Amino acid sequence: MAGAPTSLGFSVRRRERELVAPARPTPYEFKMLSDIDDQDILRFNRSGISFYRHNPNQDGVDPVTVIRAALSEALVHFYPLAGRLRELRPTRKLVVECTGEGVVFVEADASFRMDDLGDGTSTRTVAPPAKTLFGRLR
């Protein structure tokens, strides 16, 4: 297939969102954002979905279980990602409260093949609105 189609009709079955926490306890602390990272213009959410082609060497292995476990292990080393962004008053300074709560994880199945998305690369990412991915976040 030469390029990605302009319109692709398909259905998606999305499961309930869940939090994936670090596999082991992580430090509880506050991490201040740098002045460069704390600019008002950078205060937006970025969401995305990654698609992964089936690996025939992994037949019989549930890919969702593998991804969930790997994410949990990665959060031990990148533990601020499992925390929550807070705004200090009255300065509006942003900090990450390293709570170890986890990150949102949503499993979904769609009624199309990877080849339907375009050139057949092994990994594809699209960025629909966060509300579409996770429902109401607050």
GROMACS .gro file of C-alpha atoms in nm:
model
  138
    1MET     CA    1   0.000   0.000   0.000
    2ALA     CA    2   0.155   0.329  -0.110
    3GLY     CA    3   0.026   0.570   0.154
    4ALA     CA    4  -0.205   0.593   0.449
    5PRO     CA    5  -0.572   0.609   0.352
    6THR     CA    6  -0.751   0.937   0.402
    7SER     CA    7  -1.050   0.762   0.557
    8LEU     CA    8  -1.058   0.426   0.732
    9GLY     CA    9  -1.383   0.293   0.874
   10PHE     CA   10  -1.336   0.059   1.168
   11SER     CA   11  -1.463  -0.020   1.514
   12VAL     CA   12  -1.264  -0.019   1.836
   13ARG     CA   13  -1.338  -0.207   2.156
   14ARG     CA   14  -1.176  -0.018   2.441
   15ARG     CA   15  -1.147  -0.172   2.786
   16GLU     CA   16  -1.166   0.022   3.111
   17ARG     CA   17  -0.871   0.244   3.180
   18GLU     CA   18  -0.640   0.134   3.459
   19LEU     CA   19  -0.338   0.269   3.641
   20VAL     CA   20  -0.009   0.087   3.599
   21ALA     CA   21   0.211   0.158   3.901
   22PRO     CA   22   0.586   0.107   3.936
   23ALA     CA   23   0.680  -0.257   4.000
   24ARG     CA   24   0.858  -0.164   4.324
   25PRO     CA   25   0.835   0.125   4.572
   26THR     CA   26   0.980   0.454   4.448
   27PRO     CA   27   1.092   0.768   4.634
   28TYR     CA   28   0.824   1.013   4.744
   29GLU     CA   29   0.951   1.361   4.666
   30PHE     CA   30   0.874   1.682   4.484
   31LYS     CA   31   1.070   1.765   4.169
   32MET     CA   32   1.064   2.127   4.057
   33LEU     CA   33   1.039   2.187   3.684
   34SER     CA   34   1.311   2.405   3.537
   35ASP     CA   35   1.217   2.756   3.426
   36ILE     CA   36   1.249   2.635   3.066
   37ASP     CA   37   1.002   2.348   3.124
   38ASP     CA   38   0.769   2.567   3.330
   39GLN     CA   39   0.665   2.810   3.055
   40ASP     CA   40   0.292   2.873   3.011
   41ILE     CA   41   0.318   2.798   2.639
   42LEU     CA   42   0.424   2.440   2.722
   43ARG     CA   43   0.122   2.364   2.944
   44PHE     CA   44  -0.071   2.122   2.726
   45ASN     CA   45  -0.140   1.749   2.716
   46ARG     CA   46   0.004   1.523   2.448
   47SER     CA   47  -0.172   1.196   2.391
   48GLY     CA   48  -0.103   0.915   2.150
   49ILE     CA   49  -0.166   0.556   2.056
   50SER     CA   50   0.108   0.321   1.943
   51PHE     CA   51   0.037   0.021   1.721
   52TYR     CA   52   0.268  -0.279   1.722
   53ARG     CA   53   0.279  -0.554   1.460
   54HIS     CA   54   0.237  -0.914   1.584
   55ASN     CA   55   0.566  -1.096   1.647
   56PRO     CA   56   0.524  -1.464   1.542
   57ASN     CA   57   0.801  -1.563   1.785
   58GLN     CA   58   0.569  -1.457   2.068
   59ASP     CA   59   0.275  -1.685   1.982
   60GLY     CA   60   0.092  -1.783   2.300
   61VAL     CA   61   0.219  -1.476   2.487
   62ASP     CA   62  -0.034  -1.204   2.566
   63PRO     CA   63   0.122  -0.880   2.435
   64VAL     CA   64  -0.084  -0.667   2.673
   65THR     CA   65   0.060  -0.854   2.971
   66VAL     CA   66   0.413  -0.805   2.836
   67ILE     CA   67   0.362  -0.431   2.773
   68ARG     CA   68   0.197  -0.376   3.112
   69ALA     CA   69   0.481  -0.555   3.296
   70ALA     CA   70   0.751  -0.370   3.099
   71LEU     CA   71   0.583  -0.037   3.168
   72SER     CA   72   0.564  -0.118   3.539
   73GLU     CA   73   0.936  -0.200   3.544
   74ALA     CA   74   1.027   0.113   3.346
   75LEU     CA   75   0.837   0.331   3.595
   76VAL     CA   76   1.074   0.217   3.871
   77HIS     CA   77   1.356   0.397   3.690
   78PHE     CA   78   1.146   0.683   3.551
   79TYR     CA   79   0.933   0.724   3.863
   80PRO     CA   80   0.839   1.092   3.820
   81LEU     CA   81   0.619   0.979   3.528
   82ALA     CA   82   0.411   0.781   3.780
   83GLY     CA   83   0.352   1.096   3.985
   84ARG     CA   84   0.125   1.395   3.949
   85LEU     CA   85   0.186   1.744   3.819
   86ARG     CA   86   0.101   2.013   4.074
   87GLU     CA   87   0.086   2.390   4.054
   88LEU     CA   88   0.214   2.580   4.356
   89ARG     CA   89   0.017   2.887   4.460
   90PRO     CA   90   0.052   3.182   4.431
   91THR     CA   91   0.358   3.150   4.203
   92ARG     CA   92   0.201   2.899   3.958
   93LYS     CA   93   0.535   2.712   3.964
   94LEU     CA   94   0.495   2.352   3.845
   95VAL     CA   95   0.631   2.058   4.040
   96VAL     CA   96   0.602   1.683   3.997
   97GLU     CA   97   0.479   1.512   4.313
   98CYS     CA   98   0.639   1.168   4.287
   99THR     CA   99   0.353   0.966   4.433
  100GLY     CA  100   0.405   0.633   4.256
  101GLU     CA  101   0.034   0.626   4.165
  102GLY     CA  102   0.104   0.513   3.810
  103VAL     CA  103   0.015   0.600   3.453
  104VAL     CA  104  -0.309   0.550   3.262
  105PHE     CA  105  -0.313   0.233   3.051
  106VAL     CA  106  -0.596   0.138   2.814
  107GLU     CA  107  -0.613  -0.189   2.623
  108ALA     CA  108  -0.810  -0.184   2.297
  109ASP     CA  109  -0.880  -0.403   1.995
  110ALA     CA  110  -0.965  -0.264   1.652
  111SER     CA  111  -1.125  -0.422   1.346
  112PHE     CA  112  -0.849  -0.350   1.096
  113ARG     CA  113  -0.510  -0.484   0.995
  114MET     CA  114  -0.181  -0.296   1.038
  115ASP     CA  115  -0.142  -0.294   0.659
  116ASP     CA  116  -0.466  -0.092   0.639
  117LEU     CA  117  -0.281   0.197   0.808
  118GLY     CA  118  -0.029   0.255   0.536
  119ASP     CA  119   0.321   0.146   0.443
  120GLY     CA  120   0.341  -0.155   0.676
  121THR     CA  121   0.606  -0.020   0.911
  122SER     CA  122   0.640  -0.217   1.232
  123THR     CA  123   0.524   0.063   1.462
  124ARG     CA  124   0.274   0.344   1.398
  125THR     CA  125   0.160   0.624   1.627
  126VAL     CA  126  -0.144   0.849   1.599
  127ALA     CA  127  -0.253   1.123   1.835
  128PRO     CA  128  -0.629   1.144   1.893
  129PRO     CA  129  -0.761   1.375   2.166
  130ALA     CA  130  -0.700   1.246   2.521
  131LYS     CA  131  -1.076   1.246   2.583
  132THR     CA  132  -1.115   0.991   2.301
  133LEU     CA  133  -0.844   0.769   2.448
  134PHE     CA  134  -0.923   0.780   2.816
  135GLY     CA  135  -1.268   0.931   2.859
  136ARG     CA  136  -1.301   1.202   3.120
  137LEU     CA  137  -0.968   1.226   3.304
  138ARG     CA  138  -1.082   1.428   3.606
   0.00000   0.00000   0.00000
